[in-house]
Short mmCIF file of C-alpha atoms (C1' of nucleotides) in Angstrom, two decimals:
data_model
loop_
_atom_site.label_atom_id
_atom_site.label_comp_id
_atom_site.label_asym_id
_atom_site.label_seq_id
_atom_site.Cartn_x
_atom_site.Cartn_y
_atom_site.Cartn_z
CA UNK A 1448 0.00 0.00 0.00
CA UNK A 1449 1.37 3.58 -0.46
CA UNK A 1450 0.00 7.08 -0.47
CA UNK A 1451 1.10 10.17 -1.94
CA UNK A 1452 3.71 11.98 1.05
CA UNK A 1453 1.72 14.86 2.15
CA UNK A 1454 2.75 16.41 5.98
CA UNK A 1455 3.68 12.55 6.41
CA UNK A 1456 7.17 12.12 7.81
CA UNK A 1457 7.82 8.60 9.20
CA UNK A 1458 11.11 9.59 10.52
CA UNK A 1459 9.66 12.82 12.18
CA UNK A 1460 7.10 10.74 13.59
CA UNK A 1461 9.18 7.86 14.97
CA UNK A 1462 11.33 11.12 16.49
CA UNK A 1463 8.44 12.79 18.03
CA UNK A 1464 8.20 11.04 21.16
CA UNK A 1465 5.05 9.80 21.03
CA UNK A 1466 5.53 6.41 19.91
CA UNK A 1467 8.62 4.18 21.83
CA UNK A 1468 8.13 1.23 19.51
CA UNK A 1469 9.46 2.80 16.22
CA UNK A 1470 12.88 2.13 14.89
CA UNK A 1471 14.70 2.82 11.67
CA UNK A 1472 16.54 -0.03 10.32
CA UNK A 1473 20.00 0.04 9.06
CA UNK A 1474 18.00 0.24 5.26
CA UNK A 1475 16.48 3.06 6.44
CA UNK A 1476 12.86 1.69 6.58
CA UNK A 1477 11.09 1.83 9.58
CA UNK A 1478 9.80 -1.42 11.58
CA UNK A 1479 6.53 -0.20 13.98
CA UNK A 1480 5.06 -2.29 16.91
CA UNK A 1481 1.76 -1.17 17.72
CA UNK A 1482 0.13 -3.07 20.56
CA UNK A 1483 0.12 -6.54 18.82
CA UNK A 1484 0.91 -5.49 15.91
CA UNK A 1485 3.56 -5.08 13.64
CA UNK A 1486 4.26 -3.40 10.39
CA UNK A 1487 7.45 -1.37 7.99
CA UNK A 1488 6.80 1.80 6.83
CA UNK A 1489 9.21 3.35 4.31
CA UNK A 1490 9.41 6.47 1.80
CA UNK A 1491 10.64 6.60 -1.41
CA UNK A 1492 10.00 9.28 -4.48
CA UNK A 1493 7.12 11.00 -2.63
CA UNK A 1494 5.71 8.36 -1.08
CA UNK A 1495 4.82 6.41 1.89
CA UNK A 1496 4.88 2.63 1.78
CA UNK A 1497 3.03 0.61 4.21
CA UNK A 1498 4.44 -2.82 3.79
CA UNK A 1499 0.58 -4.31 4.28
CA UNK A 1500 -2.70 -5.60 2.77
CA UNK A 1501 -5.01 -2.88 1.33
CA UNK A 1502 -7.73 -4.34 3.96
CA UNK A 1503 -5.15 -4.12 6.88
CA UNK A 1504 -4.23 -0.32 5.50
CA UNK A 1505 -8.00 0.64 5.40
CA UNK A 1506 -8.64 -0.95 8.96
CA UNK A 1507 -5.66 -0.18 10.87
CA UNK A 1508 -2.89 1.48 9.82
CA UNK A 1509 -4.60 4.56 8.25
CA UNK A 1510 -6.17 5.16 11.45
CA UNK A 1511 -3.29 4.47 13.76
CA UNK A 1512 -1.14 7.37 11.37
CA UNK A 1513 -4.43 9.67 11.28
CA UNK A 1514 -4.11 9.56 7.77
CA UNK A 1515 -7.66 11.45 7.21
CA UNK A 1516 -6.77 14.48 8.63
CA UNK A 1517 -5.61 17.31 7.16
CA UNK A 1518 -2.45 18.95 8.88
CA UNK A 1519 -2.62 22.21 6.91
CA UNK A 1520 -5.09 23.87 8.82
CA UNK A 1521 -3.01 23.04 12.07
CA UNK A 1522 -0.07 24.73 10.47
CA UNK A 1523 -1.79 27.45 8.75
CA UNK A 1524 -3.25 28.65 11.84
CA UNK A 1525 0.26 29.27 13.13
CA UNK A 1526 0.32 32.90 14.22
CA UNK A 1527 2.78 34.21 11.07
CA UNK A 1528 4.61 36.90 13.73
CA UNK A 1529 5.39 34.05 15.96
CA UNK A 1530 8.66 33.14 14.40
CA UNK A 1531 9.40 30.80 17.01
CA UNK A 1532 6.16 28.62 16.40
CA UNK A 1533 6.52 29.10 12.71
CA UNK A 1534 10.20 27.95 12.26
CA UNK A 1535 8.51 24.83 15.05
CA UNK A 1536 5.79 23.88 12.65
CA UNK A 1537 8.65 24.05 9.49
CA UNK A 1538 10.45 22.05 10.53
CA UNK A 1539 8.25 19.56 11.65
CA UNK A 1540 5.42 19.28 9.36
CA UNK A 1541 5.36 15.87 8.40
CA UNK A 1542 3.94 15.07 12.70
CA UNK A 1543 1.09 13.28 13.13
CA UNK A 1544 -0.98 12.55 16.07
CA UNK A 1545 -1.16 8.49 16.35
CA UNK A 1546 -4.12 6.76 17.33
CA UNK A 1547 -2.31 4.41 19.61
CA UNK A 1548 -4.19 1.32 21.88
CA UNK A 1549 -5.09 2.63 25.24
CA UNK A 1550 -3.50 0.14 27.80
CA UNK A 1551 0.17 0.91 25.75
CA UNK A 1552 -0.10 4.45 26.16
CA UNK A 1553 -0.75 4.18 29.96
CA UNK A 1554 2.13 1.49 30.73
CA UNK A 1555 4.51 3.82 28.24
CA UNK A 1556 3.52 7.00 29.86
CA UNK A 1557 4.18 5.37 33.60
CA UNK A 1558 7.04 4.10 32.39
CA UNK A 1559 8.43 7.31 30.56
CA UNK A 1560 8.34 9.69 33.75
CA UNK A 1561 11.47 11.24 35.19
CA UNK A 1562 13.17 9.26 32.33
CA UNK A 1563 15.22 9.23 28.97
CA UNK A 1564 14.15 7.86 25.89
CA UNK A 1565 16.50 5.40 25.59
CA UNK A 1566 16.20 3.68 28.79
CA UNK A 1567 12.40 4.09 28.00
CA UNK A 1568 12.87 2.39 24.74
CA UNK A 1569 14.25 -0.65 26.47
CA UNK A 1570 11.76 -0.95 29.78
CA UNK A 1571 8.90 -1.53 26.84
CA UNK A 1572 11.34 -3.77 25.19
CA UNK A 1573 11.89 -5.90 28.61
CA UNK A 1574 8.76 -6.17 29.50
CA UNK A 1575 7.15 -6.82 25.74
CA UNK A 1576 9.90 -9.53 25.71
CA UNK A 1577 9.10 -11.17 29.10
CA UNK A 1578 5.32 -10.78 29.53
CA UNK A 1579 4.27 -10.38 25.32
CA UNK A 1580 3.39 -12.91 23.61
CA UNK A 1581 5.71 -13.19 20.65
CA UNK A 1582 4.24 -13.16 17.26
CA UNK A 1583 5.47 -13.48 13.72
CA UNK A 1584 5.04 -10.97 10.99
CA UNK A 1585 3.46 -11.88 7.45
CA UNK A 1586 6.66 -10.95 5.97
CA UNK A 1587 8.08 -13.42 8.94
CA UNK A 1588 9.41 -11.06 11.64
CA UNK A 1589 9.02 -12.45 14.59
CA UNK A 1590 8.61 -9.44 17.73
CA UNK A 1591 6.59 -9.20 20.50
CA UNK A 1592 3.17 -7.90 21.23
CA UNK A 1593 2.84 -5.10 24.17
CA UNK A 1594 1.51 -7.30 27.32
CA UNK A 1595 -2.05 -7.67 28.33
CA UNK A 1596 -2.78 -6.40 31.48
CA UNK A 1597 -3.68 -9.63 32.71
CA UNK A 1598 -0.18 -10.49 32.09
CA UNK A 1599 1.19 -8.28 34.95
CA UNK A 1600 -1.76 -8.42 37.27
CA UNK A 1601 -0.22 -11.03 39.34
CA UNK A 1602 3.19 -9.64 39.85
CA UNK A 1603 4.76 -8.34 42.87
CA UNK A 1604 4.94 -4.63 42.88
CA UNK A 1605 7.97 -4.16 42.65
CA UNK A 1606 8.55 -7.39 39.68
CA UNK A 1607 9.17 -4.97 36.78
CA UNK A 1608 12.43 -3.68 38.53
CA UNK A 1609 13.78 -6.58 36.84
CA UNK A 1610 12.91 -4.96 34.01
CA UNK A 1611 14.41 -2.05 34.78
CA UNK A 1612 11.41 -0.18 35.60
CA UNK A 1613 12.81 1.07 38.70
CA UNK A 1614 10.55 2.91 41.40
CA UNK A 1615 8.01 2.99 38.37
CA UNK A 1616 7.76 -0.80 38.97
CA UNK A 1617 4.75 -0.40 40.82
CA UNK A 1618 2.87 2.41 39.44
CA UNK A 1619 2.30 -0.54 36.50
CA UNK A 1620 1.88 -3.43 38.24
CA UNK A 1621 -1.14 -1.90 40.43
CA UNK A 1622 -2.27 -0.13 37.47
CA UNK A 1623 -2.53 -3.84 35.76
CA UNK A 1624 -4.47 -4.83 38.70
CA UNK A 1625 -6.78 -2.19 38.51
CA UNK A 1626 -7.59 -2.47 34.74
CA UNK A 1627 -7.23 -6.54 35.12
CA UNK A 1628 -9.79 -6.72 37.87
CA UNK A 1629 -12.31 -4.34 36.21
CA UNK A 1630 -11.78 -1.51 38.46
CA UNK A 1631 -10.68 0.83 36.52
CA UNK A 1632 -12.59 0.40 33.03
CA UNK A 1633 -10.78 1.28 29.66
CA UNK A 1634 -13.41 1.44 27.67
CA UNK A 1635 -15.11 3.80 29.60
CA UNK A 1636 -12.76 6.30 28.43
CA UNK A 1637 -13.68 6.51 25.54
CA UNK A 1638 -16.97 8.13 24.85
CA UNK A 1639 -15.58 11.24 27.57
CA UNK A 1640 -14.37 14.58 27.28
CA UNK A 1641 -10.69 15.10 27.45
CA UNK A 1642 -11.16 17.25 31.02
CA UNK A 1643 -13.67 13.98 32.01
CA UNK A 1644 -11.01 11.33 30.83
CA UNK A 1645 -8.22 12.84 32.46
CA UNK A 1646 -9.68 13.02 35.67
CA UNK A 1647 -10.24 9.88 34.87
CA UNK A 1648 -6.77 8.67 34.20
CA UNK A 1649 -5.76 10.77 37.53
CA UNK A 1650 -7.16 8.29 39.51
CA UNK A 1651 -3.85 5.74 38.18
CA UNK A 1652 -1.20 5.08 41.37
CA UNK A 1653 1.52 7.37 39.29
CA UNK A 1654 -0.87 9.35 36.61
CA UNK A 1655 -0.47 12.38 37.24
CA UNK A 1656 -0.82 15.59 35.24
CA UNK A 1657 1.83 15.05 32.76
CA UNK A 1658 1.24 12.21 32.01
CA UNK A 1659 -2.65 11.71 32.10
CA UNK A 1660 -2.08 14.44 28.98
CA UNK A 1661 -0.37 12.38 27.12
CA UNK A 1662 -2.92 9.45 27.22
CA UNK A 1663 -5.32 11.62 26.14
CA UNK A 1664 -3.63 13.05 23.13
CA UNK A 1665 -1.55 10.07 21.68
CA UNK A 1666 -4.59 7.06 22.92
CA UNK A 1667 -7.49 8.97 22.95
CA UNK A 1668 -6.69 11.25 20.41
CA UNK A 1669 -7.88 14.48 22.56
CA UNK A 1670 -6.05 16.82 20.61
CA UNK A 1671 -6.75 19.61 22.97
CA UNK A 1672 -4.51 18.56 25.45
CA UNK A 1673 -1.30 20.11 25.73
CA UNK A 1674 1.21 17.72 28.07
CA UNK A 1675 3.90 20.02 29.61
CA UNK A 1676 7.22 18.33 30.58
CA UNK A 1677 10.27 20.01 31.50
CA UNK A 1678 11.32 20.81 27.81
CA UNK A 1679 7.48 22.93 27.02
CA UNK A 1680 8.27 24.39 30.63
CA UNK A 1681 11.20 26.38 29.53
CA UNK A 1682 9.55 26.98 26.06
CA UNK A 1683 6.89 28.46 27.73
CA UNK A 1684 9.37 30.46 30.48
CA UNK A 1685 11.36 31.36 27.53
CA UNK A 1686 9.62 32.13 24.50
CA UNK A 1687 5.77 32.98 25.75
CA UNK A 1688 6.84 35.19 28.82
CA UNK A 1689 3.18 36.98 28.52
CA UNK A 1690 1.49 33.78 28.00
CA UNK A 1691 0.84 31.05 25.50
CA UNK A 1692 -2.12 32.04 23.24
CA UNK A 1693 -3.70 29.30 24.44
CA UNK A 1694 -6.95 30.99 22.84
CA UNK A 1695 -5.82 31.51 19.14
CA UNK A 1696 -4.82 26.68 19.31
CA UNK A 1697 -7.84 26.22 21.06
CA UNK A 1698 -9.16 22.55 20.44
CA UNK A 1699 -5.65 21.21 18.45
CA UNK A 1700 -2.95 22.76 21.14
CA UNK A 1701 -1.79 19.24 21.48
CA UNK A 1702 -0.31 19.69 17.82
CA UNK A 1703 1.03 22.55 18.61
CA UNK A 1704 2.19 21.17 21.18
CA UNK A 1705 4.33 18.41 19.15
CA UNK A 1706 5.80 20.61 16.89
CA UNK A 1707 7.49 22.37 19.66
CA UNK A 1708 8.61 19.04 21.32
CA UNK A 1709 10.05 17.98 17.75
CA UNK A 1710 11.79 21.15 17.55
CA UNK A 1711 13.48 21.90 21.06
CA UNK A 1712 14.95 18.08 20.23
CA UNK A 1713 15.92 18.66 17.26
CA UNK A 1714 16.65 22.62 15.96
CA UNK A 1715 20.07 21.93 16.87
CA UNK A 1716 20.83 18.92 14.79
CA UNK A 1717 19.42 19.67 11.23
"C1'" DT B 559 31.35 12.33 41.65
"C1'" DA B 560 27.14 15.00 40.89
"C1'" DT B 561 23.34 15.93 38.08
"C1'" DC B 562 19.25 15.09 35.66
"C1'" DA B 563 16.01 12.80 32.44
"C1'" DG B 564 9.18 13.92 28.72
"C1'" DG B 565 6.94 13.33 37.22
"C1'" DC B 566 4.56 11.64 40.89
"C1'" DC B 567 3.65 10.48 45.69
"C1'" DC B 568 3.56 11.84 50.17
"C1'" DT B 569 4.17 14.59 54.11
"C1'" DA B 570 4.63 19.25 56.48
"C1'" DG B 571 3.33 23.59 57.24
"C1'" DC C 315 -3.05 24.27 48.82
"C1'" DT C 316 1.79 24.64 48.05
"C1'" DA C 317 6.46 23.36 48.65
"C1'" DG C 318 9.95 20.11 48.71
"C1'" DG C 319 12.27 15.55 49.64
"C1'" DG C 320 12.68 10.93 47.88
"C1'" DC C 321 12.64 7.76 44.31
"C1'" DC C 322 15.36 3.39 40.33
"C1'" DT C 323 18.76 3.73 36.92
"C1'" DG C 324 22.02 5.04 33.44
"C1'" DA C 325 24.11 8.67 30.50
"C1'" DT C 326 26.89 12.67 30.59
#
DNA sequence: TATCAGGCCCTAG
DNA sequence: CTAGGGCCTGAT
């Protein structure tokens, strides 16, 4: 399957931070588990290849990369004065917002706090690896799926150390109960508001305001939400001393919001 | 050796 | 309610 590359950049995408499961290859293609699934992704002469049935595409993956939406607006309603934003949203404009599967976003988020990406990277890895089941690609890759719930319900709190999870250990593993033994419903997420479903997610043993935001954006697709981490912090400190117009991104500032974490990573290396 | 990374929990005041 | 110490671990 491919599609025409329009504000679609796999490799800006994969570098975004919202997805910990996305790695580039030595060929330069890009291999993407996404909950139990798997799939490569590559560009070539102006387009995107997804390395899948047409069915699969249509079902799935067009979803997952919010392939119906049309990023132009986002960017055009960049305030053209604010140069920082603008040079942001250049440099970044092939971001998406994924659709990602609930239960991975709220193990990745635990997992991601007071952390680098790296070591992030390999927690999911560890635990994918010891509590996923492993699967094998139609092309014949064999990886592993993101664990059920149910699959760390049972563990001692502090299990996942092994993992390298550290104090973060437990924030999962009682989160697994929780969602394992029905007490905390996923599902129910769903049909809220973005204030309703983060209050919601608060509830979580190691949610908290960070990262109950990014839930909402990258699993529930609440594109309002606008997760601030130490690296927006100083953005805002820095560059919106007055403010952030808030007002003028109302309803998308989570967009925003990733072209400014895409940029403060990565103005200095382009 | 100290600091800090895409925070959060918990306790004091 | 707000401030601040403590927390696993590894990279710099």
């Amino acid at each position: 399957m491919k599609i025409l590359k329009e504000n679609f950049d796999i490799e800006q995408i994969a570098e975004s931070g919202q997805c910990f499961r996305m790695s580039k290859r030595d060929d330069g293609k890009y291999e993407i588990i996404a909950s139990d699934k798997y799939i490569c992704v590559w560009e070539d002469g102006g387009y995107v290849y997804f390395d899948c049935s047409d069915e699969e595409f249509e079902e799935y993956w067009k979803h997952y990369f919010d392939l119906d939406t049309d990023y132009r607006k986002y960017m055009d309603s960049v305030d053209a004065k604010d140069e920082y934003l603008s040079a942001a949203v250049r440099l970044g404009s092939g971001i998406r917002i994924l659709n990602q599967e609930l239960w991975e976003m709220i193990v990745s988020f635990l997992i991601s706090q007071q952390n680098n990406i790296t070591r992030i990277r390999r927690c999911i890895s560890n635990i994918s690896e010891r509590y996923g089941e492993e699967k094998t690609a139609s092309d014949g890759t064999k990886y592993y799926a993101f664990p059920k719930a149910e699959a760390l319900a049972d563990l001692a709190e502090d299990a996942l150390m092994e993992c390298n999870l550290g104090y973060r250990s437990k924030y999962v593993v009682r989160t697994a109960k929780a969602v394992a033994n029905g007490e905390f419903v996923l599902d129910g997420l769903y049909g809220l508001s973005y204030e309703e479903a983060k209050e919601q997610l608060l509830k979580l043993y190691g949610v908290g305001k960070k990262v109950a935001d990014c839930i909402c954006l990258f699993a529930l697709h609440k594109i309002d939400a606008f997760p601030i981490d130490t690296h927006i912090r100083q953005v805002l400190e820095e560059h919106y001393k007055e403010g952030f117009p808030f007002g003028r991104y109302k309803g998308f500032a989570g967009v925003i919001q990733q072209y400014i974490f895409y940029y403060e990573l990565h103005k200095n290396t382009v």
